[in-house]
PDB file of C-alpha atoms and ligand atoms in Angstrom:
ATOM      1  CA  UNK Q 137       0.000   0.000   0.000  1.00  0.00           C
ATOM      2  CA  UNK Q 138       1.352   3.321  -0.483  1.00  0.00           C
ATOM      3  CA  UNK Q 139       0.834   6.183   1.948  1.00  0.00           C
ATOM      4  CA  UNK Q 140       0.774   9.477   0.980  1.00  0.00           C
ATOM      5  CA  UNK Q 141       2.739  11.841   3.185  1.00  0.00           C
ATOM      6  CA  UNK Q 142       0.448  14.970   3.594  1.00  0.00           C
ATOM      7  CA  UNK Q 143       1.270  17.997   5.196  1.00  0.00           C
ATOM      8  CA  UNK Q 144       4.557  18.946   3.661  1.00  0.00           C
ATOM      9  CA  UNK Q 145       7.142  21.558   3.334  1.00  0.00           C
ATOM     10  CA  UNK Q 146       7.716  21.888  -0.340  1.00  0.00           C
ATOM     11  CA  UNK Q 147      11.188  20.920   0.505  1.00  0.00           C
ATOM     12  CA  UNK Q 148       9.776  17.976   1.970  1.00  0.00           C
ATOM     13  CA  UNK Q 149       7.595  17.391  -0.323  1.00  0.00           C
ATOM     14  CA  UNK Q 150      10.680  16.983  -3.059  1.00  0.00           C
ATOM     15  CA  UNK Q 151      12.248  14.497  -1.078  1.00  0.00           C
ATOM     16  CA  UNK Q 152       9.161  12.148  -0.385  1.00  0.00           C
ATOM     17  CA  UNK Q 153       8.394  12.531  -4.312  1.00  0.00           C
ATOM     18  CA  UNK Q 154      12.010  11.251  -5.123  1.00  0.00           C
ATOM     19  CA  UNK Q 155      11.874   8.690  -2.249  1.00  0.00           C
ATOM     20  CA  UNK Q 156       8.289   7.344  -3.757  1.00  0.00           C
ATOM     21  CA  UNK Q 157       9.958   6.975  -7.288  1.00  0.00           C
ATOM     22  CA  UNK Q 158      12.510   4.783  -5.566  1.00  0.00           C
ATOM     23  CA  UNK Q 159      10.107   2.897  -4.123  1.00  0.00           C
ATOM     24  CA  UNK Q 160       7.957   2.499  -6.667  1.00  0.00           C
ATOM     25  CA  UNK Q 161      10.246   1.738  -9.597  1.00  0.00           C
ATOM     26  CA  UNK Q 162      11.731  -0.783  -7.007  1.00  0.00           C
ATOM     27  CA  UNK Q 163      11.163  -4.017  -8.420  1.00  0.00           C
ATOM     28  CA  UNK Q 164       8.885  -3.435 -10.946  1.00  0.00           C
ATOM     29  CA  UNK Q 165       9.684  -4.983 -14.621  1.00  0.00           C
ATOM     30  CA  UNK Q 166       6.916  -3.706 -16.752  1.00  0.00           C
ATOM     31  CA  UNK Q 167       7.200   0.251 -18.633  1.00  0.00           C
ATOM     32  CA  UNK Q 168       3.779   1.313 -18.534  1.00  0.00           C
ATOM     33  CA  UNK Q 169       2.878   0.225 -14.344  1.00  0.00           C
ATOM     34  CA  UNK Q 170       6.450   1.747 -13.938  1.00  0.00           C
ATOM     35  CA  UNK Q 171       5.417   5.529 -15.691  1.00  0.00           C
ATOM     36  CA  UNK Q 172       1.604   4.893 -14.159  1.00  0.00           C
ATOM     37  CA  UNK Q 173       2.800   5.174 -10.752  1.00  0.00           C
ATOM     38  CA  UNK Q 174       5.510   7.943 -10.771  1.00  0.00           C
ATOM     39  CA  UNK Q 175       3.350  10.107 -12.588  1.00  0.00           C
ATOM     40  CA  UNK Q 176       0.702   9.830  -9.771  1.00  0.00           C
ATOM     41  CA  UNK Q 177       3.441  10.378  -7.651  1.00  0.00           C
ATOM     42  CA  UNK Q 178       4.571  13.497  -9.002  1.00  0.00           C
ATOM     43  CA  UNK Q 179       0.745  14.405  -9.121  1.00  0.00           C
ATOM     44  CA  UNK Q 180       0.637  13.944  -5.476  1.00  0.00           C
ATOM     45  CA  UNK Q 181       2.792  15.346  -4.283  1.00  0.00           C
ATOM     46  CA  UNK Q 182       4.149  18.757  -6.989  1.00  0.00           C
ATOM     47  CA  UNK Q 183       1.485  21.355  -5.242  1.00  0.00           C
ATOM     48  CA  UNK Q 184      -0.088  24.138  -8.401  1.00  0.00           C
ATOM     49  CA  UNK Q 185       0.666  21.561 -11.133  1.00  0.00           C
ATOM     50  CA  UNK Q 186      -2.047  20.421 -13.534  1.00  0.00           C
ATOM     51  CA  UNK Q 187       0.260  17.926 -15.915  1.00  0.00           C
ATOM     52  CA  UNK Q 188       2.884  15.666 -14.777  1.00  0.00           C
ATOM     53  CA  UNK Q 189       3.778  12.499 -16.840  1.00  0.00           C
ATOM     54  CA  UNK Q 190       5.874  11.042 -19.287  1.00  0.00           C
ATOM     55  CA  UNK Q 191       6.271  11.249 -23.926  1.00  0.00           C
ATOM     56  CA  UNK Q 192       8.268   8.270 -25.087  1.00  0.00           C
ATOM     57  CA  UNK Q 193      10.495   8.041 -28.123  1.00  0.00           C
ATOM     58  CA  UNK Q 194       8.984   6.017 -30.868  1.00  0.00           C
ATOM     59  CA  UNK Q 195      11.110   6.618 -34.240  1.00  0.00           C
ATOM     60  CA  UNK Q 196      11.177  10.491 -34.832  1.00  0.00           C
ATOM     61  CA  UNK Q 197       8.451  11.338 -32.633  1.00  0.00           C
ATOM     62  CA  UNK Q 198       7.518  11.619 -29.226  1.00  0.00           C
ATOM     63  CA  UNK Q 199       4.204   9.587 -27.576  1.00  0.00           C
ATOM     64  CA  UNK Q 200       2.306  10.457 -25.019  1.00  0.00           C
ATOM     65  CA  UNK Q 201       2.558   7.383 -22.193  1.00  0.00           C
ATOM     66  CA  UNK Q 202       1.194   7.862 -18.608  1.00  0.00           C
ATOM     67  CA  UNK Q 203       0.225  10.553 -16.963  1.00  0.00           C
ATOM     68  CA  UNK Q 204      -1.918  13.037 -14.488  1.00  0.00           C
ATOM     69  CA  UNK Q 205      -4.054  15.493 -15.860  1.00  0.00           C
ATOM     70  CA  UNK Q 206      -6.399  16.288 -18.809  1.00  0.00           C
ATOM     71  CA  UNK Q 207      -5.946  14.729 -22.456  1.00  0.00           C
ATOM     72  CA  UNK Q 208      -2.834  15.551 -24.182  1.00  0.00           C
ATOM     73  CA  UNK Q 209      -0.922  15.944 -27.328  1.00  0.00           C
ATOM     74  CA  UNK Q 210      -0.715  11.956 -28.289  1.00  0.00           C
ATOM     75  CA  UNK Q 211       2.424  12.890 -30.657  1.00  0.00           C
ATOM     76  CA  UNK Q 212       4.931  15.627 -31.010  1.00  0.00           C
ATOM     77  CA  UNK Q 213       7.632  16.159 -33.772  1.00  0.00           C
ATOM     78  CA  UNK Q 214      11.376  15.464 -32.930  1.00  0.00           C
ATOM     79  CA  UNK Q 215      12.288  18.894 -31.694  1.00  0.00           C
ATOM     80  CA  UNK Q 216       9.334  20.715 -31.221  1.00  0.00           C
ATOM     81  CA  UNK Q 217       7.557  22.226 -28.482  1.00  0.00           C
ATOM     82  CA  UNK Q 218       9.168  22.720 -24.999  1.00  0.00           C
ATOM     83  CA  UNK Q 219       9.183  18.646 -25.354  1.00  0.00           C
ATOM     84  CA  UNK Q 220      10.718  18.109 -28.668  1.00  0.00           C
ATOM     85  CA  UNK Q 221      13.156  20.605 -28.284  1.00  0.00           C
ATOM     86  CA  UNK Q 222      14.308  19.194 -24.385  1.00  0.00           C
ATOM     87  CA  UNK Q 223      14.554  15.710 -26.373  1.00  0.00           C
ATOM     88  CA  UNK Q 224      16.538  16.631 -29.350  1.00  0.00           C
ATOM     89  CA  UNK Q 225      19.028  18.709 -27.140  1.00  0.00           C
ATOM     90  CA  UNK Q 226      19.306  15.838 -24.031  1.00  0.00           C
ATOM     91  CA  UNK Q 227      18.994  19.074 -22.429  1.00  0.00           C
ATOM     92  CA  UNK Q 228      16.090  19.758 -19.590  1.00  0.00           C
ATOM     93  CA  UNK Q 229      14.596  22.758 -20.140  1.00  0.00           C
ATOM     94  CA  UNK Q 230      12.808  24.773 -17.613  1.00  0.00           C
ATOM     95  CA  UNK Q 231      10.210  27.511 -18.800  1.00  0.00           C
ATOM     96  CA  UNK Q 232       8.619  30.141 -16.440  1.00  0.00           C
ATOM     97  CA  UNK Q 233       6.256  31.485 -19.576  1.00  0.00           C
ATOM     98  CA  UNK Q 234       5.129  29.227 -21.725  1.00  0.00           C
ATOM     99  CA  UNK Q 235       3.951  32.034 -24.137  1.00  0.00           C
ATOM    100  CA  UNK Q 236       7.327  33.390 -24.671  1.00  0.00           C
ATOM    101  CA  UNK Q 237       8.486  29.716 -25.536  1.00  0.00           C
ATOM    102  CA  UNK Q 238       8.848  29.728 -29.622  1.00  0.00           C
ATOM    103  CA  UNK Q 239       6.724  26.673 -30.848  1.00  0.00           C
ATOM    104  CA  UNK Q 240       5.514  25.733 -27.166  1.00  0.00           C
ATOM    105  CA  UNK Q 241       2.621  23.575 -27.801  1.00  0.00           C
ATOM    106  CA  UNK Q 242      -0.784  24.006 -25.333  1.00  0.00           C
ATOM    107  CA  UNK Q 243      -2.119  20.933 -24.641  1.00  0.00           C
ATOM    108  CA  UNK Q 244      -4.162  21.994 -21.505  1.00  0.00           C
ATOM    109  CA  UNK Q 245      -4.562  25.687 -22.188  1.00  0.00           C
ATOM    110  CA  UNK Q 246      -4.084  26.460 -18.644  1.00  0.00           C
ATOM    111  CA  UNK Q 247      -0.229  25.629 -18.420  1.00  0.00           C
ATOM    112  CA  UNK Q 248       1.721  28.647 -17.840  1.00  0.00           C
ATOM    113  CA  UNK Q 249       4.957  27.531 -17.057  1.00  0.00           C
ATOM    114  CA  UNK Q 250       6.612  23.982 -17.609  1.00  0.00           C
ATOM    115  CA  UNK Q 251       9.838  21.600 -16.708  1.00  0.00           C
ATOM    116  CA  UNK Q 252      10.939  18.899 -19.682  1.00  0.00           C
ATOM    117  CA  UNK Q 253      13.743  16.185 -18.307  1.00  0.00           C
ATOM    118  CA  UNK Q 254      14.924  13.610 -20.758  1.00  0.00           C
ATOM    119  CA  UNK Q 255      15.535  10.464 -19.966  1.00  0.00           C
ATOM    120  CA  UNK Q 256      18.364   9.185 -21.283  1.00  0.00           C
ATOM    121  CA  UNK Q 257      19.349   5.471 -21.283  1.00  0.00           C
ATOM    122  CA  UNK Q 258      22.767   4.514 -22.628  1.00  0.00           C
ATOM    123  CA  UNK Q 259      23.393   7.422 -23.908  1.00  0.00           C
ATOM    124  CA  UNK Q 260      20.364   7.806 -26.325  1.00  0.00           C
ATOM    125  CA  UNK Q 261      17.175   9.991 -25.453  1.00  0.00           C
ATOM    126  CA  UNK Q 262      14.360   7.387 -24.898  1.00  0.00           C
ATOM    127  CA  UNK Q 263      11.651   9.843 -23.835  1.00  0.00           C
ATOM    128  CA  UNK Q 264      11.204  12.862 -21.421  1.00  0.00           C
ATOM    129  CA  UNK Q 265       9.699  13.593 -18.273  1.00  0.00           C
ATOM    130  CA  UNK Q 266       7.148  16.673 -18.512  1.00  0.00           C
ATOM    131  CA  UNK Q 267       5.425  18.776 -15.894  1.00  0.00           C
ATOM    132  CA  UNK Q 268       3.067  21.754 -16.213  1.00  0.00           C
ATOM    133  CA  UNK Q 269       1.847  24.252 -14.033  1.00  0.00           C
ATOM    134  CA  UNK Q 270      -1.021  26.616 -14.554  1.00  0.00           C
ATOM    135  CA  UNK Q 271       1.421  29.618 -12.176  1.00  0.00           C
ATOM    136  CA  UNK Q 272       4.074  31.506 -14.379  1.00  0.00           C
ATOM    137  CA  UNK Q 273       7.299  30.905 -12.799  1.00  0.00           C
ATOM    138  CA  UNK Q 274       6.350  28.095 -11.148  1.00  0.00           C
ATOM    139  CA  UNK Q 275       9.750  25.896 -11.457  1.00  0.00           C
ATOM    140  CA  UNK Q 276      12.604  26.994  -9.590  1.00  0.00           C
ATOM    141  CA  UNK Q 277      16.337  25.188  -9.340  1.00  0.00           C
ATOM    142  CA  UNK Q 278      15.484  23.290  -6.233  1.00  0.00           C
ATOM    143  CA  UNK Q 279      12.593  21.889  -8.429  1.00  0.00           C
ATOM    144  CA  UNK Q 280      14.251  21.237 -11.851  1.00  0.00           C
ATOM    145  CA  UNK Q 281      16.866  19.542  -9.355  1.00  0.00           C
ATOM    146  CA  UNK Q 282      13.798  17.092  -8.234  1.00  0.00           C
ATOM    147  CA  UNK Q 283      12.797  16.098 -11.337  1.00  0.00           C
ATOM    148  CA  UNK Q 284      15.853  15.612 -13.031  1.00  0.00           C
ATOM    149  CA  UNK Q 285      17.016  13.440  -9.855  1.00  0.00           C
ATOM    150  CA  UNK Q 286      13.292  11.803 -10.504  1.00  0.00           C
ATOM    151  CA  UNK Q 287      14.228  11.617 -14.445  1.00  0.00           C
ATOM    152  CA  UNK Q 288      17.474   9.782 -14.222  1.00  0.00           C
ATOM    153  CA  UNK Q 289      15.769   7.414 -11.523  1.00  0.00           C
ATOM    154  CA  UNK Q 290      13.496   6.996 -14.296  1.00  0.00           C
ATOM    155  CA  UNK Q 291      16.104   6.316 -16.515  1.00  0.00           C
ATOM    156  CA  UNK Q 292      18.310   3.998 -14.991  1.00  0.00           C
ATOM    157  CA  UNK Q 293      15.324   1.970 -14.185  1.00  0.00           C
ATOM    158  CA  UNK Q 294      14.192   2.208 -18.346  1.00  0.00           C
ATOM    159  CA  UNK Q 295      17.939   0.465 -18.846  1.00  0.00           C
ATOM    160  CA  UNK Q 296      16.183  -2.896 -17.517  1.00  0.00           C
ATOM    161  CA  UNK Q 297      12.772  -3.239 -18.310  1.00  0.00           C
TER     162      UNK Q 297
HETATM  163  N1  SME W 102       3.727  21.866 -23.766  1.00  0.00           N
HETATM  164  C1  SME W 102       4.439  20.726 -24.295  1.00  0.00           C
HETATM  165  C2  SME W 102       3.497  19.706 -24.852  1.00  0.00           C
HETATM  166  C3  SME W 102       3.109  18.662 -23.887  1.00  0.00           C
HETATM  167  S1  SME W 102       1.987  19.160 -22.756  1.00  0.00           S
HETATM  168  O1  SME W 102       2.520  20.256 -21.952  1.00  0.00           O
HETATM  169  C4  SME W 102       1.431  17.939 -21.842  1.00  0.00           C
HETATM  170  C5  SME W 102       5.422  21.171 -25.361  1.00  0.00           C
HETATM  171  O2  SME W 102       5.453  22.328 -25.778  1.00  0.00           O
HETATM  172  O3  SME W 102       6.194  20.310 -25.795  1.00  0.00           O
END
């Protein structure tokens, strides 16, 4: 059973996130129940976000696979968007205005700002980690830190499954 931890600091709140990914990758041998559950997890416990989940690589695209929040984008071009452009550059990119992004695609129209991790396994970009939030400015270091600490969990555990 998994217990959420309410209550937190948003410090602490970082931590138990990254701890749950642990937990919950921990064992587990099959993609999708893998994704499933650390997206909830980032859901639960990333306060003022209204997307968090994960776009896998499939040839020169990106597809959506599991996540929290409203219907999405199913497919996005190799280098487009905040997502595209995160994946072609194995770069994370963090955006406080969404607007101001050049070809940033709105999926839910109320993201205003937005972090993009890729996850890279054996040196090759096999996806990305995306999370939206409907507040400008939303994403500071301490969280891009969190995700891409969740994002290379993430990653390592891709390597075997
Ligand atoms: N905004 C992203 C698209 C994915 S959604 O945010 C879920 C982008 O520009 O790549």
């Amino acid at each position: 059973m998994f217990t959420l931890r309410e209550n937190l600091s948003p410090t602490e709140s970082r931590a138990a996130l990254v701890s749950a990914a642990e937990a919950l990758l921990d064992g587990e041998t099959d993609l999708i129940a893998g994704l499933a559950n650390v997206s909830a997890a980032m859901g639960a416990y990333l306060d003022d976000v209204n997307w968090a989940g994960f776009y896998l690589r499939r040839g020169e695209e990106l597809v959506l696979g599991p996540f929290q929040g409203l219907p999405a984008c199913a497919r996005i071009a190799w280098g487009r968007g905040v997502c595209g452009s995160a994946a072609a550059a194995g770069e994370t990119r963090v955006v406080p205005d969404v607007t101001a992004f050049p070809g940033h695609i709105a999926c839910d129209a109320a993201s205003r700002s937005e972090v993009v991790v890729p996850l890279i396994v054996g040196g090759a970009v096999r996806g990305v980690l995306d999370v939206d939030s409907p507040t400008p400015g939303r994403f500071g270091a301490a969280d891009a830190d969190c995700l891409e600490r969740v994002g290379g969990l993430v990653a390592r555990w891709m390597e075997g499954v």
